[in-house]
């Protein structure tokens, strides 16, 4: 573990940095009356919303008859798209720093046309959810079905149906990148490997579904929203602007959220409609998406077709790479973060870990009549990693090199940093060679190869897959703010010592189940010099927490943590100044350890922080003249000097493929990653393991299957497969620590590393297993059917 230069408080015996400390003072959903009732009691005034959703992927709305529903038992309001549009104005998911990105204005509820299966059309508010759903059955909507465009090639074909005729075509965004002498490198190559890869849609399936409780107080023109969201301040701005309210009159509360993974970053029409109905009704309105709704309305992810090729010389050195990525994003670009980011990051991360300077990439982001697609855990990373690493394995096979050896010859070396990639990313410091060496030892690579040969002699097909990855974390203001989005890159912290001596730490990053409160408490306790159980962390409330970016892109520890560190350090200096005045001592001769002010020399206790607080709050008259006790500190932090942080690592997967059934058994998985300074090893390890499990889902199980007409065929938990405990291998996690030099804390972020490379490692492992049989797969998930087809068994 690296030391933190210049921060003496971190190096004290009571430092909590680098320790696996359980989360203190965590709120539980079972306390009081539940998450939605912390500040806003749910009474009989609360109405529940259900939505009539489109049964078609593309159709014109001819008529809507809501009269019978209006008269139904318990119904308070029936609202169509035009009703909601009178209160909530539509939005358009574009950013100006993506030149040419376009999308149509999106209303909360469909007005003239529906453009995907499950699009909300009519909202019903009733005294119970059951009565609202009963009323939905009484609504008659006449549709004139239109041709649907679901296939990305069909969407690009001249003369195909246009989802938004005013836009001129079905292309939302295009990007071309080129660096070096690509054509010359391919002309002179010793070997060229190429393939077409297919990545199929899946979705988040969070433990807690999307949910919202909105209450409008007309007497104050004030809207309070309790919502399962990652970004309370982003949503505060959106509700204010689109509902026509002053931003200061909108409060968004997001307590302990039950999982999000990027899916809860985006604006959803049903949630906006619920908020609008609260304004219309002037009473609390509640909506909780059920699982059937979630499958057709939550953001989907990873819909890509990538054609790629790679050139190598006779020594196995990569000399060029060319990529063409087409991604389908549904009928709109998501708001406010857009649906261009995933494809953009995928093509810019292709080949990232390797020293090749000749690169050409192209991207098309395409509209289609499916659920919308946008950011999800490790945005674009698994696509870039899987394509790159599959081609690296193909190149190794083409020239007879071992999978580890070809990577050893091509990975960026330690002496090149800072390094600007051919696609424009600047890597401060990565550690791929150290990670590769640690991985080789951790998995006992030589023994795995011996086991593979022995198993093959018995007719058992085992494979080892390797994947090097780079993870983008901690975006700076050049990521969203520069494009016009009101999404801040900074975080804020207010830290206060209460009269009892307890510490209240209010911070803008939010708790999504990843341990934010625990990590912030560790940093606060270490920086201030108090015990961790003296610190209470408050997050997720725009009324109580300072303004900030909240939780996305693995930014919590690296930006929010740095904010807490500098705030805690400032408060510590204030406490020492107060103690020095009381004790008639020099502040530099004093320190704070375990909640007490002590002498730097010898460690003799002089006064407790609790006693300092008692004097400051209740007996300030005893302080020397001119001394004012400052028991609160407030600071903000924003990344400067870089657009992103980058973490890195290597993963390995060991699998066995049953060539008779097509089933894959995971025998073991290893990750060695570098997230900079590790604050809480237990939480980091479990973040990595959780990310690996999501990658396993993408590799083997999860897929949103659509018919050519745009009907989702497996939108239930009975049909949509997710990995479960029985499918999990032992996941071994190791670390290399290369702290970023851009912050004093040195953390880079760890939330997406496991997801970034795990599917790629599994894909390579399965192909390694069946290579003796002349089979190869380039489409995930690797279902038994696809494996058997590749083997020629069906």
GROMACS .gro file of N, CA and C in nm, residues 177-189 309 311 318-322 356-360 422:
model
   78
  177UNK      N    1  -1.201   0.800  -3.651
  177UNK     CA    2  -1.072   0.826  -3.589
  177UNK      C    3  -0.963   0.761  -3.673
  178UNK      N    4  -0.850   0.828  -3.686
  178UNK     CA    5  -0.737   0.766  -3.756
  178UNK      C    6  -0.607   0.826  -3.705
  179UNK      N    7  -0.510   0.739  -3.683
  179UNK     CA    8  -0.378   0.781  -3.636
  179UNK      C    9  -0.274   0.689  -3.696
  180UNK      N   10  -0.162   0.747  -3.742
  180UNK     CA   11  -0.053   0.667  -3.795
  180UNK      C   12  -0.072   0.627  -3.939
  181UNK      N   13   0.003   0.527  -3.982
  181UNK     CA   14   0.002   0.478  -4.121
  181UNK      C   15  -0.068   0.344  -4.126
  182UNK      N   16  -0.200   0.347  -4.119
  182UNK     CA   17  -0.278   0.224  -4.106
  182UNK      C   18  -0.267   0.138  -4.231
  183UNK      N   19  -0.289   0.196  -4.348
  183UNK     CA   20  -0.287   0.118  -4.471
  183UNK      C   21  -0.150   0.056  -4.496
  184UNK      N   22  -0.045   0.131  -4.472
  184UNK     CA   23   0.091   0.079  -4.492
  184UNK      C   24   0.119  -0.036  -4.397
  185UNK      N   25   0.073  -0.023  -4.272
  185UNK     CA   26   0.097  -0.129  -4.174
  185UNK      C   27   0.027  -0.258  -4.213
  186UNK      N   28  -0.096  -0.248  -4.263
  186UNK     CA   29  -0.164  -0.370  -4.306
  186UNK      C   30  -0.099  -0.427  -4.433
  187UNK      N   31  -0.052  -0.340  -4.521
  187UNK     CA   32   0.014  -0.387  -4.644
  187UNK      C   33   0.141  -0.466  -4.611
  188UNK      N   34   0.214  -0.423  -4.510
  188UNK     CA   35   0.342  -0.485  -4.477
  188UNK      C   36   0.332  -0.591  -4.369
  189UNK      N   37   0.212  -0.624  -4.325
  189UNK     CA   38   0.195  -0.715  -4.212
  189UNK      C   39   0.242  -0.856  -4.244
  309UNK      N   40  -1.004  -0.585  -3.753
  309UNK     CA   41  -0.888  -0.660  -3.796
  309UNK      C   42  -0.763  -0.604  -3.730
  311UNK      N   43  -0.315  -0.629  -3.748
  311UNK     CA   44  -0.192  -0.671  -3.818
  311UNK      C   45  -0.081  -0.693  -3.718
  318UNK      N   46   0.204  -0.611  -3.254
  318UNK     CA   47   0.088  -0.552  -3.322
  318UNK      C   48   0.133  -0.426  -3.395
  319UNK      N   49   0.101  -0.418  -3.524
  319UNK     CA   50   0.142  -0.302  -3.604
  319UNK      C   51   0.025  -0.216  -3.651
  320UNK      N   52  -0.098  -0.268  -3.644
  320UNK     CA   53  -0.213  -0.186  -3.685
  320UNK      C   54  -0.341  -0.252  -3.637
  321UNK      N   55  -0.444  -0.168  -3.620
  321UNK     CA   56  -0.577  -0.217  -3.584
  321UNK      C   57  -0.680  -0.129  -3.652
  322UNK      N   58  -0.786  -0.193  -3.703
  322UNK     CA   59  -0.894  -0.120  -3.768
  322UNK      C   60  -1.027  -0.174  -3.718
  356UNK      N   61   0.073  -0.028  -3.005
  356UNK     CA   62   0.049   0.002  -3.145
  356UNK      C   63   0.009   0.149  -3.165
  357UNK      N   64   0.065   0.214  -3.269
  357UNK     CA   65   0.034   0.355  -3.297
  357UNK      C   66  -0.051   0.373  -3.423
  358UNK      N   67  -0.081   0.266  -3.495
  358UNK     CA   68  -0.157   0.277  -3.620
  358UNK      C   69  -0.300   0.226  -3.596
  359UNK      N   70  -0.394   0.318  -3.596
  359UNK     CA   71  -0.530   0.282  -3.559
  359UNK      C   72  -0.630   0.359  -3.644
  360UNK      N   73  -0.734   0.287  -3.687
  360UNK     CA   74  -0.846   0.349  -3.757
  360UNK      C   75  -0.975   0.293  -3.696
  422UNK      N   76  -0.347   0.642  -2.952
  422UNK     CA   77  -0.382   0.686  -3.088
  422UNK      C   78  -0.521   0.748  -3.098
   0.00000   0.00000   0.00000
